[in-house]
PDB file of C-alpha atoms in Angstrom:
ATOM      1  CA  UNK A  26      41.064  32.964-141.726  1.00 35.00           C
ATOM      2  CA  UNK A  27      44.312  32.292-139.960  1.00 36.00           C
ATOM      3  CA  UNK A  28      44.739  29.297-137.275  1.00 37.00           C
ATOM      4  CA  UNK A  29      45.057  30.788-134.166  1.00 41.00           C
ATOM      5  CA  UNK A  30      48.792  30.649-133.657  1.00 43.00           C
ATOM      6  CA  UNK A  31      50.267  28.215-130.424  1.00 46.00           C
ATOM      7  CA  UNK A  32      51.007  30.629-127.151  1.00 54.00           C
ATOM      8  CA  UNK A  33      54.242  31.568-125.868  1.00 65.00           C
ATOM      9  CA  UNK A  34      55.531  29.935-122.899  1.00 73.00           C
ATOM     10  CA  UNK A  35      57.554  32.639-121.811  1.00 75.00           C
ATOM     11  CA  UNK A  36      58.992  32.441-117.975  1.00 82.00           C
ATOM     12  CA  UNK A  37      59.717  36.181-117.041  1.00 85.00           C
ATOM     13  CA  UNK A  38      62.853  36.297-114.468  1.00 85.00           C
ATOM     14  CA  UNK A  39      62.546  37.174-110.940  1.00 85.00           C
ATOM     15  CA  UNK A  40      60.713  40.283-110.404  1.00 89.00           C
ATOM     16  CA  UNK A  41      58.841  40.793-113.958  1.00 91.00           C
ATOM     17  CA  UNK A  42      55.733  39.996-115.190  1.00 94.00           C
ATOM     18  CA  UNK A  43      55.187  39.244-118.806  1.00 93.00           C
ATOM     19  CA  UNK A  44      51.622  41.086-119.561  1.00 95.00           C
ATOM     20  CA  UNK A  45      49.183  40.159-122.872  1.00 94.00           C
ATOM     21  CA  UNK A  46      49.719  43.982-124.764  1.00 93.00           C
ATOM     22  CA  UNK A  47      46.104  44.772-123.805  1.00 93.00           C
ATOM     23  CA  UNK A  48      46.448  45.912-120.258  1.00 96.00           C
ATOM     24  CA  UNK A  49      49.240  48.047-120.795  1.00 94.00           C
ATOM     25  CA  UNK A  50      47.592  51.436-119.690  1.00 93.00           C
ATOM     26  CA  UNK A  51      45.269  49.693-117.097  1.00 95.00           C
ATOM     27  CA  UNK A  52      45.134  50.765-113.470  1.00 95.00           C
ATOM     28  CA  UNK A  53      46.612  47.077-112.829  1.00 96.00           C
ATOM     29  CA  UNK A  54      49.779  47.419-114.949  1.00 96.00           C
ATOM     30  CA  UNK A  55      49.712  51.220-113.408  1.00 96.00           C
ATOM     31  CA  UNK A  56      49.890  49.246-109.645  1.00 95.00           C
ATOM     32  CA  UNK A  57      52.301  46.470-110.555  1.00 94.00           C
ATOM     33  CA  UNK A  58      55.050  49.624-111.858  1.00 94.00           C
ATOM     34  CA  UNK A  59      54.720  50.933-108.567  1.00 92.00           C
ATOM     35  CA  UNK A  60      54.951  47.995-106.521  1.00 89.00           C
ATOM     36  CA  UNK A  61      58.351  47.544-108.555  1.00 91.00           C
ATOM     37  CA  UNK A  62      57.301  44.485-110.864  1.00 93.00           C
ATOM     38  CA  UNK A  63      58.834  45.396-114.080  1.00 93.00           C
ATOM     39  CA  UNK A  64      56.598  44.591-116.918  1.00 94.00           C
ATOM     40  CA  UNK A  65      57.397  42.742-120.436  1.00 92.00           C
ATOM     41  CA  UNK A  66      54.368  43.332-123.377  1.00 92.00           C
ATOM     42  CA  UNK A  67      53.900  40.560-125.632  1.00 88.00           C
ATOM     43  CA  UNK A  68      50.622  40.136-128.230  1.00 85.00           C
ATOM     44  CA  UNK A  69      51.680  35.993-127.958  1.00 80.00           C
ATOM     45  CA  UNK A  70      50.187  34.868-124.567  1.00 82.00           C
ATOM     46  CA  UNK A  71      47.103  33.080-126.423  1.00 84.00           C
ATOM     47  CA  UNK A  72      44.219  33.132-124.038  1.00 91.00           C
ATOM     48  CA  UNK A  73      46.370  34.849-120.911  1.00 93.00           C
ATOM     49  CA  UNK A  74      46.694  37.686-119.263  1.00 95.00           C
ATOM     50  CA  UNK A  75      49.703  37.435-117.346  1.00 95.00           C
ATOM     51  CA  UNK A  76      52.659  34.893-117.358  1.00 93.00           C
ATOM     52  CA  UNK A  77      54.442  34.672-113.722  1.00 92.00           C
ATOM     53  CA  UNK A  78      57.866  33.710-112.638  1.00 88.00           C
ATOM     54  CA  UNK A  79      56.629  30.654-110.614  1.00 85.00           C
ATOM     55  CA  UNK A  80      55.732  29.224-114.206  1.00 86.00           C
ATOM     56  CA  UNK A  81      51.887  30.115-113.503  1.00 89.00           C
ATOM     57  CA  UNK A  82      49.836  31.894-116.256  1.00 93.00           C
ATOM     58  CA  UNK A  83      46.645  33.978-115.206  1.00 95.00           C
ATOM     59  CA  UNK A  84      43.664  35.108-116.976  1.00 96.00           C
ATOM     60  CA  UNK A  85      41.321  37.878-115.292  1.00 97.00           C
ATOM     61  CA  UNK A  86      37.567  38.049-115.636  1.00 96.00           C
ATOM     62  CA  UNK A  87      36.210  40.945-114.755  1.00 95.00           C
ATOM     63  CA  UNK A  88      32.459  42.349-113.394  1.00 95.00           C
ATOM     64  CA  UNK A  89      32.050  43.494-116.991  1.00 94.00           C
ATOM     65  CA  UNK A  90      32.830  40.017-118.596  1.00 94.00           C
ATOM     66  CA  UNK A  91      30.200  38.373-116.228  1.00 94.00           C
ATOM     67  CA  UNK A  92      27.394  40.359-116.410  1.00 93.00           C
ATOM     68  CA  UNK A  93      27.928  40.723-120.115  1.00 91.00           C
ATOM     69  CA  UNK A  94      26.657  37.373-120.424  1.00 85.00           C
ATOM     70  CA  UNK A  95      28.580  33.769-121.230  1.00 84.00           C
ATOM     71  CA  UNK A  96      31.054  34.882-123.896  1.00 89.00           C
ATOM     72  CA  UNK A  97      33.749  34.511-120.699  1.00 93.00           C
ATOM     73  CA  UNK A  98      32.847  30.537-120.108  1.00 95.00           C
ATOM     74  CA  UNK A  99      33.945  30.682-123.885  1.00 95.00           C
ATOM     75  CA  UNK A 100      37.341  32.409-123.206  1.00 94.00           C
ATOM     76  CA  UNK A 101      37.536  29.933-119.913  1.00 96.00           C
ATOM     77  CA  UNK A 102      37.168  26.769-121.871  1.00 95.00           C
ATOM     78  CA  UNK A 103      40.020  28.066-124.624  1.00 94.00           C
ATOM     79  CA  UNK A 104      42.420  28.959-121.251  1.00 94.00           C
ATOM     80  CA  UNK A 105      41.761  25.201-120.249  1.00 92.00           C
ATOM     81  CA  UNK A 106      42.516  23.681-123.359  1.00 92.00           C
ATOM     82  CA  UNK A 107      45.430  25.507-124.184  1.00 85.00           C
ATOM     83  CA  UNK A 108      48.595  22.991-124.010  1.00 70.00           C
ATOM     84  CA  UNK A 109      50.561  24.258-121.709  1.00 76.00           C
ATOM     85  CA  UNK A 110      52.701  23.254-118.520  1.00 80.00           C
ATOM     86  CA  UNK A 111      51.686  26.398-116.667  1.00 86.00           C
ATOM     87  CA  UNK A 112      49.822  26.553-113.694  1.00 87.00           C
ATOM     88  CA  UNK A 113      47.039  28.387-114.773  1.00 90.00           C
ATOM     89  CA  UNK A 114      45.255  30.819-112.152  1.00 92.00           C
ATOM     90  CA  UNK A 115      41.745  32.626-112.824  1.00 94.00           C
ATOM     91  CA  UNK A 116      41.474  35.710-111.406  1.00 95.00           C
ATOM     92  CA  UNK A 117      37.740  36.630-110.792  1.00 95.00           C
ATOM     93  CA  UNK A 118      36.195  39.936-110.000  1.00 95.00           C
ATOM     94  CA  UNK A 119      33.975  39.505-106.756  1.00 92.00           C
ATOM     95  CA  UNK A 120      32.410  42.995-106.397  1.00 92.00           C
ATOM     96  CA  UNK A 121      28.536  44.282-105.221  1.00 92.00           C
ATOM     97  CA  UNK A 122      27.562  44.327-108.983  1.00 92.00           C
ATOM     98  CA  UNK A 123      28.872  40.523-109.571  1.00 91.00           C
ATOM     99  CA  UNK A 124      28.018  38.968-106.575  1.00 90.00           C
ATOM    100  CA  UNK A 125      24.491  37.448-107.298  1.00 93.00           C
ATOM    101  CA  UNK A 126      27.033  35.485-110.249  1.00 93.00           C
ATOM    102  CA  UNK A 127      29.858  34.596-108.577  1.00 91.00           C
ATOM    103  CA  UNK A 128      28.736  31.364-106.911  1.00 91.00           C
ATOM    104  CA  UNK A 129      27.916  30.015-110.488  1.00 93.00           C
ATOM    105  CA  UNK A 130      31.378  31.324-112.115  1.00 94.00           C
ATOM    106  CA  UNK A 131      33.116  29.572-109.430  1.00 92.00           C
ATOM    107  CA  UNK A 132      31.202  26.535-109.706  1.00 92.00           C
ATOM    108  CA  UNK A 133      31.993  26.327-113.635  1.00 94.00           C
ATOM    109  CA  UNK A 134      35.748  27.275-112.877  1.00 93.00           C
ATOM    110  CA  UNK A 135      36.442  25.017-110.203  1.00 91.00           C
ATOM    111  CA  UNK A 136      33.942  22.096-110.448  1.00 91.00           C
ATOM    112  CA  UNK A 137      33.817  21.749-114.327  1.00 92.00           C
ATOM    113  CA  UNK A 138      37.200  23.142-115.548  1.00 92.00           C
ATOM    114  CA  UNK A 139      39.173  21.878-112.687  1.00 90.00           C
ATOM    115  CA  UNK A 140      40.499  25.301-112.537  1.00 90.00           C
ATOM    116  CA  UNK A 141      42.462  27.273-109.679  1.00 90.00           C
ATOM    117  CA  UNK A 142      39.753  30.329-108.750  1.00 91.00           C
ATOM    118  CA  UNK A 143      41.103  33.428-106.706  1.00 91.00           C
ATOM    119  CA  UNK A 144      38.364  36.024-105.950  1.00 91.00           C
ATOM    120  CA  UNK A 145      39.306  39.604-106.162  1.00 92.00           C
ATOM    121  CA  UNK A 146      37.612  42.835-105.252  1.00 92.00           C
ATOM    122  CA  UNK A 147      39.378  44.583-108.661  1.00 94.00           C
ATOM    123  CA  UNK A 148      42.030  45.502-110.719  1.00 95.00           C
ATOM    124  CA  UNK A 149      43.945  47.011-107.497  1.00 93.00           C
ATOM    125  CA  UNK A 150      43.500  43.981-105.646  1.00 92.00           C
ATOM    126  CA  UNK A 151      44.476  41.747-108.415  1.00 94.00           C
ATOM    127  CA  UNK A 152      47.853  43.687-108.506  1.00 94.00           C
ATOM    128  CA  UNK A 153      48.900  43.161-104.775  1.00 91.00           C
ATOM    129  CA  UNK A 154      48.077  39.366-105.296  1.00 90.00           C
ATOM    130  CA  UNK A 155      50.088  38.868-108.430  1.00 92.00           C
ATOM    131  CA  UNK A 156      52.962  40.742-106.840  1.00 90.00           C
ATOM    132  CA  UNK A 157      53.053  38.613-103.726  1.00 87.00           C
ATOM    133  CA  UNK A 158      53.511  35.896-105.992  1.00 85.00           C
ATOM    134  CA  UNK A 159      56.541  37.383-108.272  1.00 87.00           C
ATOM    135  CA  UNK A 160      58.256  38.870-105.263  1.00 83.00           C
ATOM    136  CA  UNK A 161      57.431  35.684-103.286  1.00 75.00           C
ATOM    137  CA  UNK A 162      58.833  33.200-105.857  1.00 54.00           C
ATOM    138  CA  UNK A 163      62.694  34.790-105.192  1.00 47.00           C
ATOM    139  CA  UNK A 164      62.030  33.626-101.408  1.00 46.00           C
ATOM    140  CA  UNK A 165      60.600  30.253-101.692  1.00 43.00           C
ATOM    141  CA  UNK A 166      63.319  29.571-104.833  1.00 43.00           C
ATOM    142  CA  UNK A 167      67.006  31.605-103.919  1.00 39.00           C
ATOM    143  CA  UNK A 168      68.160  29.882-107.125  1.00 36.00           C
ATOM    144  CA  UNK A 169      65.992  31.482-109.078  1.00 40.00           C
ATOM    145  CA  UNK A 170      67.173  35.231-109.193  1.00 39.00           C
ATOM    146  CA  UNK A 171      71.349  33.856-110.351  1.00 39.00           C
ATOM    147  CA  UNK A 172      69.763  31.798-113.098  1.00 40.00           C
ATOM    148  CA  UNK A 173      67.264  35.139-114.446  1.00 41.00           C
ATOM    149  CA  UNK A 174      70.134  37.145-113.848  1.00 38.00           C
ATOM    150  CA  UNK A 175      72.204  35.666-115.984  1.00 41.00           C
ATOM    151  CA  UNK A 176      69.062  35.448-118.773  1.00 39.00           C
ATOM    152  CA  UNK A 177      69.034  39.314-118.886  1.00 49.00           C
ATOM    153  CA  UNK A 178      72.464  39.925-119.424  1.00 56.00           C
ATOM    154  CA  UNK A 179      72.487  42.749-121.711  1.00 60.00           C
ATOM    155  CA  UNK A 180      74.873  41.432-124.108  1.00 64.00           C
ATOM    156  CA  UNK A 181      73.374  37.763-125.162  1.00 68.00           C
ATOM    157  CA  UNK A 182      69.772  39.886-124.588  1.00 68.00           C
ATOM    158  CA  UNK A 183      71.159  42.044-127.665  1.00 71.00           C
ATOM    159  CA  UNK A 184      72.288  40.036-129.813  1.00 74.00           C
ATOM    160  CA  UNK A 185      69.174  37.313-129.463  1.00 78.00           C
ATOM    161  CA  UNK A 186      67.431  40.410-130.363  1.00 77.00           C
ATOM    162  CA  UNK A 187      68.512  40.931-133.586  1.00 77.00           C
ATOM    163  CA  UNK A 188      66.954  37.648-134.832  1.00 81.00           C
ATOM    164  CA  UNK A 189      64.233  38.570-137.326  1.00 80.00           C
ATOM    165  CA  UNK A 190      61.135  37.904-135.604  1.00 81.00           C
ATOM    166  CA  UNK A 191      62.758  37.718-131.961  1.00 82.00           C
ATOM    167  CA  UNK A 192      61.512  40.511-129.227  1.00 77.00           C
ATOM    168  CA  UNK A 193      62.772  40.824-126.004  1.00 73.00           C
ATOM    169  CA  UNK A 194      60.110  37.994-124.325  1.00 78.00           C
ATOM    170  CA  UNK A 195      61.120  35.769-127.582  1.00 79.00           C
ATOM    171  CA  UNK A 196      64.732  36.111-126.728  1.00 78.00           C
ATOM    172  CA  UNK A 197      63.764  35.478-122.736  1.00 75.00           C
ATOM    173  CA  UNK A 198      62.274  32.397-123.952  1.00 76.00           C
ATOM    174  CA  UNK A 199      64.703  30.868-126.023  1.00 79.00           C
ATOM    175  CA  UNK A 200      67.645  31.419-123.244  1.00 74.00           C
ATOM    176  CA  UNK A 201      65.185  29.306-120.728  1.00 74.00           C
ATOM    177  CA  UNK A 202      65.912  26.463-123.107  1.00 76.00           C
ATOM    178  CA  UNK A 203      68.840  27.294-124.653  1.00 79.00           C
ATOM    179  CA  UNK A 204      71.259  28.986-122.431  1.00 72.00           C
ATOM    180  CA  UNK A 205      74.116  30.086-124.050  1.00 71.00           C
ATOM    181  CA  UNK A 206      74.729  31.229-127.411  1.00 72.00           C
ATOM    182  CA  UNK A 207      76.831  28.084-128.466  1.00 73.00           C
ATOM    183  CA  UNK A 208      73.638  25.794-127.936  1.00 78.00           C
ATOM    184  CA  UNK A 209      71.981  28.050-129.594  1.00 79.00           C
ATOM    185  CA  UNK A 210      73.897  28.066-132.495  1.00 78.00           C
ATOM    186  CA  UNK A 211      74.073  24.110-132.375  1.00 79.00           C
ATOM    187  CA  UNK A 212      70.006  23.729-132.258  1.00 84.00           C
ATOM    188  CA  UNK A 213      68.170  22.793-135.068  1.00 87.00           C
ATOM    189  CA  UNK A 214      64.934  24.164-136.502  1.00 86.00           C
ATOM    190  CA  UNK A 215      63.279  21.399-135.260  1.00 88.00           C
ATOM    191  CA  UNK A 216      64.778  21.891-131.975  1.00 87.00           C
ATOM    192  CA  UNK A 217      63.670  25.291-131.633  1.00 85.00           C
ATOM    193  CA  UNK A 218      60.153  25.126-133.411  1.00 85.00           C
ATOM    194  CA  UNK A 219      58.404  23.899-130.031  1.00 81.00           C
ATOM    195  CA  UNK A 220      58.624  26.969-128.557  1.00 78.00           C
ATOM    196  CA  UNK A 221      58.826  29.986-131.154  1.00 81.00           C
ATOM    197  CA  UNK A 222      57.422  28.138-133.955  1.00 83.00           C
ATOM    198  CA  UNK A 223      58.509  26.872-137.766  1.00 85.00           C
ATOM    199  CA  UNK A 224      58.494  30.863-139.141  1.00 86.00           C
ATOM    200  CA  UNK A 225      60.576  31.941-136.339  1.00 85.00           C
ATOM    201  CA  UNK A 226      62.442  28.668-135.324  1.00 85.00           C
ATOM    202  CA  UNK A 227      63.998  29.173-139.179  1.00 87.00           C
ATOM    203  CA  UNK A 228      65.096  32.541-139.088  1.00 85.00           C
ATOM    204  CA  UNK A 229      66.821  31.947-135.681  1.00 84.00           C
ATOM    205  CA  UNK A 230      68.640  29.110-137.390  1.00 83.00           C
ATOM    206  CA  UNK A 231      69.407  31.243-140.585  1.00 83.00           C
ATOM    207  CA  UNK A 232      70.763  33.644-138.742  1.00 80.00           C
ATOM    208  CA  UNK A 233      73.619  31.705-136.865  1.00 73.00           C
ATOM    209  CA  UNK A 234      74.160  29.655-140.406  1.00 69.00           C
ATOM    210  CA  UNK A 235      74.810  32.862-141.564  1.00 64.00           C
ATOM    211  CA  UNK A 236      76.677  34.305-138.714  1.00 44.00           C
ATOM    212  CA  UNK A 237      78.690  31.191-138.727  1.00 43.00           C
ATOM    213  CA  UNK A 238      79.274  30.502-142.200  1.00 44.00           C
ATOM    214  CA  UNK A 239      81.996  33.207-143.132  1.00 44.00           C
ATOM    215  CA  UNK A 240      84.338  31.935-140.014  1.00 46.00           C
ATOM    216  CA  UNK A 241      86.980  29.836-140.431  1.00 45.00           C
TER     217      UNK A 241
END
């Protein structure tokens, strides 16, 4: 059996949402879309649900999850654990059918894990909150939208996309720590393996050895 591999620590740019593949035809994704986040899929979030501009992560628990028994506490512990310098939210469904529960699910989130808790009615709900936050993080930071801009220009997008093993969050990723093509270029393997990895950090450096190596 395969270790479970280390999650991405992908920062979506002003207005986007990076969303665990999973809820891609949910109501939630459905509500974002029309509240005009624009939504990046990735299967590399680890525990997560959702990754959010203000460098927060967020993983939802739903009625179902609680009354299904503790298999969520499970999933909770594995969110808490996970190295990572997001802020990590819990979204919890509060509803008529998981109220007599709640009180103890907040009580293991809050008290034992030391966890951020955020009660929500459902999937709709959880969509207006998690859009306050993306559209709210370009007011509290006005730096923030000229440096994403200038991570989604189409051009360096494209061609960090071409990297065997590099989607469009990968590329997003890399250009939060590495900037410009030149660096890069310039970083080593070891450089890049913190955040895509030894597979991936390799190909990305093959690549520019071998983009590099016929010129002059």
């Amino acid at each position: 059996m395969e270790a479970e591999t280390a999650p991405l620590n992908a920062v979506p740019p002003y207005g986007h949402v990076v969303s665990s593949d999973k809820w891609r035809n949910s109501s939630l994704i459905h509500s974002l879309k029309g509240g005009g986040v624009k939504i990046l899929y990735e299967n590399e979030l680890g525990v997560a649900d959702f990754h959010l501009p203000n460098r927060s992560c967020v993983l939802y628990v739903s009625e179902y999850d609680i009354i299904a028994g503790n298999g969520y506490k499970r999933k909770l512990v594995r969110y808490r654990n996970v190295g990572t310098s997001f802020q990590q939210l819990v979204l919890v469904e509060n509803t008529r059918l998981s109220e007599q529960y709640f009180s103890a699910v907040q009580k293991f989130v809050v008290f034992d894990l030391g966890l951020t808790l955020l009660p929500v009615s459902g999937q709709t709900e959880a969509s207006q909150l998690i859009s306050q936050i993306v559209h709210g993080e370009g007011r509290e930071n006005p730096f923030r939208r000229s440096s994403s801009s200038r991570l989604l220009d189409p051009q360096v997008l494209a061609l960090v996309q071409q990297i065997p093993g590099v989607g469009k969050v990968k590329a997003l990723t890399l250009l939060q720590h590495f900037p410009s093509i030149q660096q890069l270029c310039n970083a080593s393997p070891v450089d890049l393996e913190p955040f895509m990895g030894q597979a991936v950090a390799q190909q990305i450096h093959s690549f520019f050895h071998k983009s590099t190596a016929a010129g002059p």
